[in-house]
Amino acid sequence: MHHRRRPARLFPIAFLCLAATPALAQYQPRETFAPRPPTQAVNAYRSANGLPGPQYWQNKADYQIHATLQPDQPAISGDEVITYTNNSPDRLSELWLQLDQNIYKTDSRSGYANGKAREGTTDGFVLDSVSIGSGKAASISYTVSDTRLRIALPTPLAAKGGQVKLHIRYHFAIPGEWGGRMGWGKAKAGPVYEIAQWYPRMAVYDDIRGWDTLPYLAQEFYLDYGNFDYWVTAPSTMLVAGSGELANPQEVLTSEQQSRLKKARASDKTVTIRSVPEIDDPKSRPKKDGTLTWHYRMQNSRDVVFAASAAFAWDAARINLPGGKSALAMSFYPAESQGSERWGRSTEYLKDAVERFSARWYPYPWPVAVNIAGPDDLAGMEYPGLLFDGIGDKTKDLFWVTAHEIGHTWFPMVVGFDERRDAWMDEGFNTFIDVYESDDFNHGEYAPKRDVEYAPGGGNPVDEIIEVLKDRDAPPILSRADTVIEKYRHPVTYFKSALGLVLLREQILGPERFDAAFRQFTAAWAFKHPKPDDFFRAMESSTGEDLSWWWRGWYDHNWTLDLAIDKIGPATDDKDKDNKDKAPKGTAITVGSHDKLVMPVTLRVDFADGSHRDYRLPAESWIRQASTTVTVEPGKTVVQATLDPDHKIPDGNRGNDKLRADAK
């Protein structure tokens, strides 16, 4: 696109006359800097500073679950008791639960959301009984609607602390399909089961929508927090790795394995718990036949999952946390994944990521972090304290996927974003912190981060994002997650969202202000449910900036950026209208905005003596007009001027970013 030259300074009348010309039509200051009122009201629950209010409340769901893995079918049968605490100010006449396994039924909404009816692979959750109360529980009527379960309470649940116990017995067939982010597949030595969404779970009742009952469409989750006590019975040949801490190691591990675990808890080097040669050794299991029951506990979590296989090797190392605390990093993988180029370094990667994320943003909250090597078509999924990654992952790809999946501990496992509506917060925030982990690990061994999540072409992220910004069909970041088709899921939900935070940190606010505000937001909302407006308010309030222009251009819309050097010429004194004073006024450099998005930018001016000077132009340079002028004092001979000389912002037209003073 050709851009017309502009004068060094525009007065309001001149601007109004020129605004209709093609060169200026795309940028209107009143549009870019228009008021952006929040969509969420301030009240006693959510404060104007973006942090939880003095009366913020949140309901709680505690679980006791007994489950049995039946590999011959394969299937799970379970018996759970949910203790649900209503901390809201409302009496609840009904309860809603999530039945995510129902996406595998023939008539599921998930199938139709993908453009056709699903060819049903299971019957979903089969509810054997649903009852309420403690002691002699009373059966109740309920309604199943797709992936939701509605229970009408015989007596409303009291506000501000009322409790109810639900008792549910159920079973389901384990699908061998990734669409539900869990399943089973085979390693060379036998099947690997990665079991998630394996028990009916409470839906969230919050202060924004009441019951949030979006159906599960094979995207992700929104869950309340609570404590978990769960038991998994499996064939004795299997290792079962679960979220949380193993409560009965003496019953399911050999004495040698218990000793090795103790050693790992004190070791910064990876310690083998079960070696690859021991996989086929019956002595590596405390019992040769029948079943064993593994007991796990996890406190203050929104979910728990587990993996089971007889084909697992296992290693571990200590994680060093702030304040002298520690946790344990562990990896489980089959024989074909061993080696220093493959899963032999998984625990090293996991340990480093948890330590650095903890030091930089917020301490890791749980005693164990686990990485599982499962079938590659089931790879790359995060749950609290446990990751499902791929048998075939190696070197930088294994590092990147490990850092990314454990990074989800912070977003959304600790900061409880609603992934079903706002996946950009979950994926984008996590990809953002992953960028710095790639830079930090082992002196940048796998830096910079360039993978499917962030600058997948391997180039400069601010160049690669241009294609997304110029795509008229690309959805804005603030789109409901379920509406973002696969073509745009990584480019927008991951890449653009993460780059938006990188630009906010490095180009708009600076690391010092950004980091302090981001840490405050993370700590204040740990184990709570912030919404997008809470984040926007928190960053503005803490950093002292009105960022509405940035939220509007980058998040509300898919606007593009085109800053340009429009003119270099003699400076004039506006007061000297008769031009009587012939003394030189210096050199005027006019920088214009040719598109809707603006950003702060560095202007580098090169002088004839070989030196240069950098000017930092704030976003407000274009708050009243489409161009701004930088004047270089007399005595300095300007040779050329360059915008964004270090290539840090996503300018869509680099051709007008440099101009020589003698250009005609």
XYZ file of C-alpha atoms in Angstrom:
664
model
C 0.000 0.000 0.000
C 1.341 3.435 -0.913
C 1.323 5.994 1.894
C 1.312 9.718 1.346
C 3.863 11.952 3.040
C 2.511 14.004 5.894
C 3.550 17.382 7.247
C 5.588 17.535 10.428
C 2.611 18.586 12.525
C -1.128 18.423 11.999
C -3.565 20.916 13.479
C -7.125 19.775 14.159
C -8.569 21.453 11.044
C -5.863 20.023 8.820
C -6.408 16.583 10.329
C -10.139 16.689 9.642
C -9.485 17.597 6.045
C -6.905 14.899 5.502
C -8.655 12.131 7.406
C -10.737 11.206 4.378
C -7.699 10.524 2.211
C -6.648 6.881 1.713
C -3.446 7.417 3.681
C -5.289 8.370 6.863
C -8.599 6.555 6.547
C -7.571 3.502 8.541
C -6.397 5.303 11.662
C -8.801 7.279 13.819
C -7.524 8.253 17.272
C -11.011 8.355 18.751
C -11.547 4.727 17.687
C -8.248 3.346 18.945
C -8.350 5.313 22.199
C -12.108 5.181 22.765
C -13.345 4.421 26.291
C -13.463 0.684 26.936
C -15.887 0.090 29.803
C -15.472 -3.280 31.551
C -18.137 -5.880 30.889
C -18.093 -7.005 34.527
C -19.417 -4.834 37.339
C -17.346 -4.040 40.407
C -18.887 -5.373 43.619
C -17.965 -6.842 46.986
C -16.796 -10.056 45.289
C -14.496 -8.563 42.635
C -12.719 -5.276 43.305
C -11.977 -2.384 40.990
C -8.255 -3.171 41.256
C -8.789 -6.550 39.581
C -8.238 -8.555 42.764
C -10.719 -10.595 44.817
C -13.095 -8.409 46.786
C -13.591 -8.457 50.557
C -16.584 -10.808 50.233
C -15.257 -13.030 47.467
C -16.654 -16.543 47.865
C -16.116 -19.864 46.204
C -17.763 -23.224 46.625
C -15.777 -26.340 47.430
C -15.946 -29.955 46.284
C -14.116 -32.701 48.199
C -13.913 -36.216 46.770
C -13.388 -39.740 48.042
C -13.181 -42.158 45.119
C -12.610 -45.900 44.868
C -11.957 -47.018 41.296
C -10.995 -50.249 39.608
C -9.175 -50.506 36.286
C -10.381 -53.503 34.292
C -7.856 -53.873 31.446
C -9.578 -56.876 29.894
C -12.465 -54.686 28.711
C -10.927 -51.976 29.160
C -13.136 -50.138 31.631
C -13.284 -48.208 34.880
C -15.786 -48.827 37.652
C -16.017 -46.308 40.449
C -17.677 -45.432 43.707
C -17.425 -41.805 44.843
C -18.623 -39.610 47.664
C -18.624 -35.870 46.985
C -18.857 -33.463 49.892
C -20.072 -30.206 48.396
C -19.886 -26.982 50.406
C -22.023 -24.041 49.350
C -20.146 -20.889 50.369
C -22.287 -18.682 48.135
C -24.896 -16.260 49.494
C -27.586 -18.222 47.635
C -29.669 -21.213 48.654
C -29.241 -23.894 46.001
C -32.278 -25.920 44.994
C -30.353 -28.015 42.506
C -26.862 -29.311 41.798
C -25.124 -29.718 38.454
C -22.339 -32.172 37.716
C -20.158 -32.815 34.678
C -20.270 -36.172 32.892
C -17.474 -35.641 30.393
C -17.325 -39.288 29.259
C -20.666 -38.706 27.551
C -18.910 -37.065 24.602
C -18.305 -40.623 23.350
C -21.999 -41.350 22.988
C -23.501 -41.397 19.499
C -25.745 -38.376 20.062
C -23.249 -36.165 21.911
C -23.146 -32.451 21.170
C -19.381 -32.778 20.813
C -19.760 -34.793 17.634
C -22.134 -32.329 16.031
C -19.872 -29.434 17.067
C -17.205 -31.003 14.859
C -19.537 -30.955 11.878
C -21.098 -34.398 11.996
C -22.662 -36.851 14.388
C -20.101 -38.844 16.322
C -19.862 -42.535 15.622
C -20.426 -43.558 19.202
C -17.551 -45.459 20.758
C -18.902 -45.953 24.295
C -22.051 -45.537 26.349
C -20.387 -42.741 28.304
C -20.879 -42.655 32.065
C -23.284 -45.378 33.137
C -24.702 -44.267 36.487
C -25.424 -47.347 38.584
C -26.817 -45.336 41.498
C -27.107 -41.735 42.648
C -27.993 -40.967 46.245
C -27.771 -38.154 48.724
C -27.040 -37.857 52.433
C -24.751 -39.561 54.901
C -25.402 -42.788 56.729
C -28.384 -44.420 55.034
C -28.316 -42.473 51.777
C -31.577 -41.737 49.993
C -31.852 -42.365 46.259
C -32.927 -39.322 44.273
C -34.172 -38.567 40.795
C -31.852 -36.899 38.333
C -31.685 -35.774 34.720
C -28.820 -36.365 32.289
C -28.460 -33.839 29.484
C -25.502 -34.560 27.201
C -22.438 -34.072 29.444
C -24.413 -32.595 32.363
C -26.155 -34.179 35.329
C -28.862 -32.208 37.137
C -29.956 -33.221 40.623
C -32.993 -31.572 42.179
C -32.421 -31.379 45.926
C -35.289 -32.445 48.188
C -34.285 -29.634 50.542
C -32.412 -26.522 49.285
C -28.776 -26.375 50.284
C -28.191 -23.573 52.787
C -26.085 -20.571 51.852
C -22.752 -19.613 53.430
C -21.539 -23.028 54.502
C -24.288 -25.526 53.801
C -23.029 -29.018 52.947
C -24.398 -31.991 51.099
C -22.966 -35.436 50.359
C -23.533 -37.146 47.031
C -22.865 -40.846 46.569
C -22.479 -42.051 42.977
C -21.620 -45.503 41.678
C -20.725 -45.640 38.007
C -18.754 -47.354 35.266
C -17.577 -46.577 31.728
C -15.609 -48.113 28.886
C -12.191 -46.534 28.288
C -12.096 -45.113 24.753
C -8.918 -45.328 22.712
C -9.372 -41.849 21.359
C -7.711 -38.466 21.934
C -10.854 -36.362 21.478
C -11.592 -36.531 25.178
C -7.957 -35.912 26.136
C -7.579 -39.363 27.667
C -7.654 -42.987 26.559
C -5.346 -45.944 26.088
C -2.839 -47.243 23.560
C 0.064 -49.624 23.329
C 3.738 -49.360 24.051
C 5.956 -52.191 22.766
C 5.731 -54.049 26.082
C 2.021 -53.555 26.661
C -0.834 -51.077 27.011
C -0.584 -47.667 28.676
C -3.758 -46.265 30.245
C -4.072 -42.502 30.679
C -7.227 -41.975 32.690
C -8.841 -38.544 32.972
C -12.414 -37.254 33.279
C -12.925 -40.542 35.117
C -15.448 -39.561 37.793
C -18.571 -37.337 37.825
C -17.390 -33.863 38.842
C -19.174 -30.860 40.267
C -19.887 -28.000 37.894
C -18.885 -24.533 39.071
C -21.393 -22.240 40.727
C -19.844 -18.755 40.728
C -20.723 -15.095 41.217
C -20.765 -14.369 37.474
C -23.204 -16.907 36.009
C -24.447 -19.056 38.875
C -24.221 -22.636 37.609
C -21.812 -22.664 34.675
C -23.071 -25.614 32.665
C -21.407 -25.299 29.280
C -21.400 -28.767 27.712
C -18.085 -30.501 27.195
C -17.189 -30.327 23.494
C -13.767 -32.010 23.844
C -12.102 -28.684 24.613
C -11.113 -28.120 28.236
C -12.425 -27.486 31.720
C -13.751 -25.247 34.483
C -13.696 -26.802 37.956
C -13.899 -25.933 41.641
C -11.204 -26.764 44.166
C -11.194 -29.279 46.975
C -9.337 -32.171 48.582
C -9.040 -35.599 46.972
C -8.619 -38.993 48.584
C -8.692 -41.743 45.971
C -7.868 -45.395 45.538
C -7.114 -47.148 42.229
C -7.160 -50.946 42.071
C -5.206 -52.388 39.135
C -3.348 -55.574 38.200
C -0.332 -56.035 40.473
C 1.998 -56.028 37.453
C 1.207 -52.378 36.800
C 2.673 -49.162 38.122
C -0.014 -46.569 38.799
C 1.110 -42.930 38.739
C -1.450 -40.479 40.076
C -1.950 -36.817 40.844
C -0.869 -36.068 44.385
C 1.212 -38.062 46.841
C 1.229 -41.828 47.211
C -0.161 -42.614 50.661
C 0.649 -46.351 50.841
C 4.076 -46.949 49.244
C 4.725 -49.853 51.586
C 1.810 -51.755 50.031
C 2.479 -51.179 46.328
C 6.262 -50.757 46.044
C 9.174 -53.044 46.794
C 11.471 -52.152 49.674
C 14.180 -51.316 47.134
C 11.887 -48.908 45.300
C 10.939 -47.231 48.580
C 14.641 -46.813 49.372
C 15.359 -45.340 45.939
C 12.458 -42.889 46.314
C 13.899 -41.723 49.615
C 17.225 -41.140 47.898
C 15.553 -39.210 45.058
C 13.885 -36.857 47.520
C 17.361 -35.653 48.529
C 18.975 -35.701 45.077
C 19.317 -32.999 42.434
C 20.414 -35.724 40.029
C 17.905 -38.131 38.529
C 17.605 -41.376 40.508
C 16.271 -44.572 38.917
C 13.315 -46.046 40.803
C 12.563 -48.837 38.326
C 15.071 -49.347 35.527
C 14.285 -50.434 31.981
C 15.816 -53.912 32.546
C 13.586 -54.282 35.606
C 10.375 -53.770 33.619
C 10.171 -57.488 32.848
C 11.552 -58.588 36.214
C 8.806 -59.953 38.535
C 10.955 -58.898 41.493
C 10.219 -55.250 40.632
C 6.672 -55.759 41.915
C 5.756 -56.649 45.515
C 3.082 -59.085 44.355
C 3.176 -61.438 41.377
C -0.528 -61.865 40.639
C -3.949 -60.486 41.470
C -4.407 -56.772 42.098
C -2.981 -53.964 44.192
C -4.733 -50.824 45.365
C -2.838 -47.536 45.076
C -3.942 -44.788 47.470
C -3.289 -41.146 46.535
C -4.092 -37.862 48.267
C -4.090 -34.362 46.802
C -4.989 -31.187 48.647
C -6.501 -28.031 47.187
C -6.754 -29.246 43.618
C -9.415 -28.946 40.965
C -8.933 -32.433 39.534
C -6.917 -35.654 39.729
C -5.909 -38.182 37.050
C -3.771 -41.300 36.838
C -1.829 -43.481 34.411
C -1.263 -47.233 34.662
C 0.979 -49.683 32.804
C 3.151 -52.736 33.350
C 5.537 -51.298 30.743
C 6.775 -48.320 32.787
C 10.303 -47.527 33.867
C 10.423 -44.822 36.537
C 12.880 -42.191 37.762
C 12.769 -39.155 40.054
C 14.671 -36.174 41.473
C 14.189 -33.437 44.062
C 12.586 -30.124 43.132
C 13.946 -27.168 45.097
C 11.245 -24.639 45.922
C 11.301 -21.140 47.460
C 11.583 -20.909 51.218
C 13.621 -24.096 51.565
C 10.707 -26.331 50.558
C 10.953 -29.208 48.107
C 8.858 -31.494 45.939
C 9.551 -34.520 43.749
C 9.794 -34.638 39.943
C 9.056 -38.064 38.456
C 8.869 -39.611 34.982
C 7.254 -42.868 33.854
C 8.090 -44.194 30.389
C 8.372 -47.470 28.443
C 11.641 -49.046 27.311
C 11.543 -47.581 23.805
C 11.644 -44.062 25.291
C 14.858 -44.500 27.284
C 18.081 -42.640 26.518
C 19.689 -39.245 27.049
C 18.162 -37.901 23.832
C 14.722 -39.037 24.899
C 12.976 -39.618 28.213
C 16.211 -40.066 30.126
C 16.153 -36.267 30.529
C 12.423 -35.873 31.206
C 12.839 -35.523 34.962
C 15.646 -32.996 34.435
C 13.351 -30.913 32.214
C 10.454 -31.208 34.636
C 12.540 -30.301 37.667
C 14.042 -27.233 36.009
C 10.703 -25.904 34.771
C 9.017 -26.258 38.163
C 11.950 -24.620 39.945
C 12.125 -21.646 37.578
C 8.376 -21.074 37.349
C 8.232 -21.235 41.146
C 11.038 -18.718 41.585
C 9.782 -16.326 38.924
C 5.993 -16.395 39.380
C 4.493 -18.455 42.238
C 5.657 -21.488 44.272
C 4.632 -24.928 43.043
C 1.883 -26.007 45.481
C 1.970 -29.816 45.446
C 4.435 -32.463 46.670
C 4.872 -34.256 43.326
C 5.076 -33.427 39.600
C 4.809 -36.362 37.179
C 5.495 -36.754 33.450
C 3.960 -39.755 31.647
C 5.116 -41.137 28.272
C 1.973 -42.436 26.671
C 0.857 -43.279 23.133
C 1.820 -40.406 20.851
C -1.715 -39.901 19.579
C -2.746 -39.193 23.189
C 0.210 -36.908 23.899
C 0.344 -33.376 25.211
C -2.250 -32.873 27.940
C -1.991 -31.349 31.380
C -3.704 -32.117 34.663
C -2.894 -31.055 38.227
C 0.511 -32.472 39.094
C 0.552 -34.921 36.166
C 1.208 -34.661 32.418
C 0.394 -36.921 29.484
C 3.174 -36.590 26.903
C 4.366 -38.796 24.057
C 6.481 -41.932 23.871
C 8.156 -40.555 20.748
C 9.001 -37.115 22.168
C 12.711 -36.308 22.355
C 15.290 -33.521 22.727
C 13.852 -30.015 22.246
C 10.330 -31.269 21.525
C 10.241 -33.199 24.788
C 11.629 -30.190 26.646
C 9.087 -27.816 25.130
C 6.083 -30.067 25.701
C 7.208 -30.845 29.273
C 7.699 -27.177 30.141
C 4.379 -26.282 28.545
C 2.299 -28.980 30.187
C 3.765 -28.473 33.669
C 3.433 -24.728 33.095
C -0.300 -25.290 33.135
C 0.112 -25.842 36.876
C 0.150 -22.065 37.165
C -2.517 -21.406 34.515
C -5.200 -22.773 34.985
C -4.514 -25.298 37.779
C -3.530 -22.681 40.381
C -5.056 -19.558 38.839
C -8.399 -21.137 38.039
C -9.303 -19.721 34.643
C -12.441 -20.910 32.892
C -10.866 -22.804 29.998
C -14.228 -23.605 28.454
C -14.890 -19.935 27.802
C -11.469 -18.281 27.954
C -8.924 -20.758 26.611
C -6.682 -17.841 25.609
C -5.975 -17.163 29.286
C -5.048 -20.761 30.018
C -2.989 -21.439 26.865
C -1.711 -17.942 26.240
C -0.572 -17.236 29.793
C 1.173 -20.590 29.960
C 2.874 -20.202 26.570
C 4.027 -16.774 27.754
C 5.845 -18.157 30.791
C 7.243 -20.990 28.638
C 9.064 -18.446 26.457
C 11.282 -17.448 29.382
C 11.794 -21.042 30.538
C 13.221 -21.858 27.096
C 15.615 -18.936 27.429
C 16.683 -19.969 30.927
C 17.090 -23.746 30.714
C 20.732 -24.870 30.659
C 21.981 -21.513 29.369
C 19.497 -21.510 26.514
C 20.084 -25.062 25.261
C 16.689 -25.078 23.529
C 16.259 -21.330 23.118
C 14.477 -19.571 21.657
C 11.091 -21.248 21.977
C 9.924 -21.946 18.428
C 7.335 -24.701 18.274
C 3.736 -25.314 17.329
C 2.662 -23.005 20.170
C 4.901 -20.010 19.509
C 6.418 -18.808 16.217
C 6.171 -22.252 14.604
C 8.057 -21.122 11.502
C 11.181 -20.628 13.579
C 11.466 -16.917 12.838
C 10.913 -13.674 14.712
C 7.528 -13.920 16.498
C 6.548 -10.339 15.617
C 6.977 -11.197 11.937
C 5.200 -14.540 12.096
C 2.149 -13.050 13.811
C 1.545 -10.683 10.876
C -0.116 -13.424 8.850
C -2.602 -13.977 11.687
C -3.270 -10.256 12.112
C -3.926 -9.792 8.400
C -6.241 -12.797 8.154
C -9.768 -11.386 8.060
C -11.199 -14.740 9.133
C -8.965 -15.072 12.198
C -11.034 -14.722 15.376
C -10.119 -12.143 17.996
C -8.551 -13.453 21.175
C -11.720 -12.645 23.120
C -13.776 -15.345 21.415
C -15.593 -18.163 23.156
C -13.139 -21.061 23.101
C -15.544 -23.536 21.512
C -15.994 -21.276 18.465
C -12.291 -21.197 17.548
C -11.719 -23.771 14.813
C -8.566 -25.881 14.744
C -6.947 -23.744 12.042
C -6.781 -20.820 14.460
C -6.491 -22.581 17.809
C -2.700 -22.475 18.065
C -2.145 -19.234 16.102
C -4.637 -17.225 18.177
C -5.286 -18.984 21.491
C -1.625 -19.824 22.120
C 0.650 -17.713 19.944
C -1.129 -14.379 19.685
C -2.233 -14.463 23.315
C 1.286 -15.252 24.528
C 2.915 -12.674 22.261
C 0.457 -10.097 23.561
C 1.862 -10.629 27.063
C 5.461 -10.596 25.800
C 4.800 -7.259 24.065
C 3.013 -5.913 27.129
C 5.967 -6.890 29.319
C 8.862 -5.922 27.085
C 7.569 -3.088 24.925
C 4.688 -1.404 26.749
C 5.207 -1.676 30.514
C 8.741 -2.943 30.979
C 9.663 -6.059 32.980
C 9.808 -4.356 36.374
C 6.248 -3.049 36.344
C 4.808 -6.010 34.467
C 6.392 -8.674 36.671
C 5.257 -7.063 39.911
C 1.681 -6.757 38.647
C 1.623 -10.263 37.144
C 2.925 -11.841 40.357
C 0.376 -9.931 42.412
C -2.440 -11.090 40.144
C -1.219 -14.710 40.285
C -0.890 -14.771 44.069
C -4.194 -12.982 44.699
C -6.136 -15.345 42.425
C -4.359 -18.569 43.390
C -7.009 -21.311 43.728
C -9.731 -18.843 42.738
C -11.617 -17.976 39.547
C -10.558 -14.720 37.839
C -12.234 -13.528 34.646
C -10.745 -11.512 31.769
C -11.907 -8.188 33.220
C -10.181 -9.025 36.503
C -6.889 -9.436 34.658
C -7.315 -6.252 32.618
C -8.178 -4.256 35.733
C -5.344 -5.760 37.770
C -2.690 -4.911 35.198
C -3.925 -1.347 34.790
C -4.348 -0.669 38.492
C -1.008 -2.134 39.528
C 1.084 -0.645 36.719
C -0.582 2.758 36.624
C -1.466 2.583 32.927
C -4.678 2.918 30.968
C -4.199 0.015 28.587
C -7.637 0.135 26.969
C -6.068 0.859 23.573
C -4.018 -2.339 23.854
C -6.866 -4.555 25.054
C -9.062 -3.200 22.259
C -6.587 -3.623 19.412
C -4.931 -6.909 20.378
C -7.681 -8.719 22.310
C -11.084 -7.329 21.263
C -10.096 -7.113 17.609
C -7.540 -8.516 15.228
C -6.148 -5.114 14.288
C -2.857 -4.561 12.486
C -0.010 -2.144 13.140
C 1.658 0.112 10.594
C 3.824 2.882 11.970
C 5.810 4.810 9.379
C 8.390 7.555 8.988
C 6.431 9.933 6.796
C 8.848 12.792 6.419
C 12.249 14.192 7.343
C 12.678 17.921 6.804
C 13.605 21.249 8.348
C 11.917 22.032 11.617
C 9.781 25.149 11.801
C 8.537 27.277 14.670
C 4.739 27.341 14.598
C 4.749 30.724 16.366
C 6.835 32.280 13.612
C 4.015 32.388 11.074
C 5.630 35.140 9.026
C 8.816 33.058 8.808
C 10.869 36.152 9.664
C 13.354 34.168 11.741
C 15.667 32.424 9.280
C 17.761 30.714 11.985
C 17.809 26.911 11.662
C 15.344 25.127 13.938
C 16.807 21.636 13.549
C 15.384 18.605 11.764
C 11.794 17.402 12.074
C 11.016 13.679 11.745
C 7.334 12.855 11.327
C 6.114 9.435 12.481
C 2.595 8.462 11.461
C 0.152 5.683 12.298
C -1.323 4.165 9.148
C -3.463 1.464 10.744
C -5.757 0.905 13.724
C -3.314 -0.656 16.184
C -0.680 1.487 17.894
C 2.255 0.624 20.126
C 5.184 2.374 21.731
C 8.118 2.341 19.325
C 11.801 3.190 19.254
C 12.887 5.763 16.675
C 16.601 5.578 15.866
C 18.157 8.620 14.237
C 21.543 8.209 12.531
C 23.828 11.249 12.247
C 26.534 12.204 9.768
C 29.238 11.846 12.427
C 28.491 8.090 12.723
C 26.582 8.325 15.995
C 22.913 7.658 16.590
C 20.241 8.514 19.117
C 17.158 6.535 20.155
C 13.850 8.234 20.956
C 11.107 6.262 22.693
C 7.674 7.251 21.384
C 4.753 6.260 23.668
C 1.421 5.023 22.388
C -0.060 8.405 23.306
C 1.943 9.920 20.468
C -1.137 9.137 18.358
C -3.899 9.769 20.884
C -5.026 13.049 19.265
C -3.655 12.883 15.770
C -2.366 10.450 13.173
C 1.240 11.629 13.357
C 3.758 13.010 15.786
C 7.017 14.876 15.266
C 10.452 14.411 16.795
C 12.719 17.421 16.458
C 16.496 17.033 16.413
C 18.318 20.144 17.594
C 20.378 22.305 15.203
C 23.981 21.231 14.719
C 23.203 17.519 14.270
C 23.043 16.412 10.651
C 20.444 13.689 10.242
C 21.320 10.986 7.713
C 18.381 8.629 8.198
C 15.713 7.557 10.667
C 14.532 4.021 11.469
C 11.523 2.776 13.400
C 11.853 -0.333 15.571
C 15.538 -0.903 14.723
C 15.735 -4.002 16.928
C 12.662 -5.591 15.303
C 10.573 -5.921 18.459
C 7.044 -4.965 17.413
C 4.647 -6.523 14.851
C 4.725 -3.792 12.229
C 2.965 -5.104 9.143
C 4.794 -2.870 6.662
C 8.537 -2.713 7.171
C 8.947 -0.855 3.895
C 8.054 2.508 5.454
C 10.020 2.067 8.682
C 13.228 3.633 7.340
C 13.794 6.898 5.492
C 16.935 8.736 4.428
C 17.017 12.477 4.974
C 17.875 13.056 1.321
C 15.031 10.863 0.018
C 12.762 12.539 -2.502
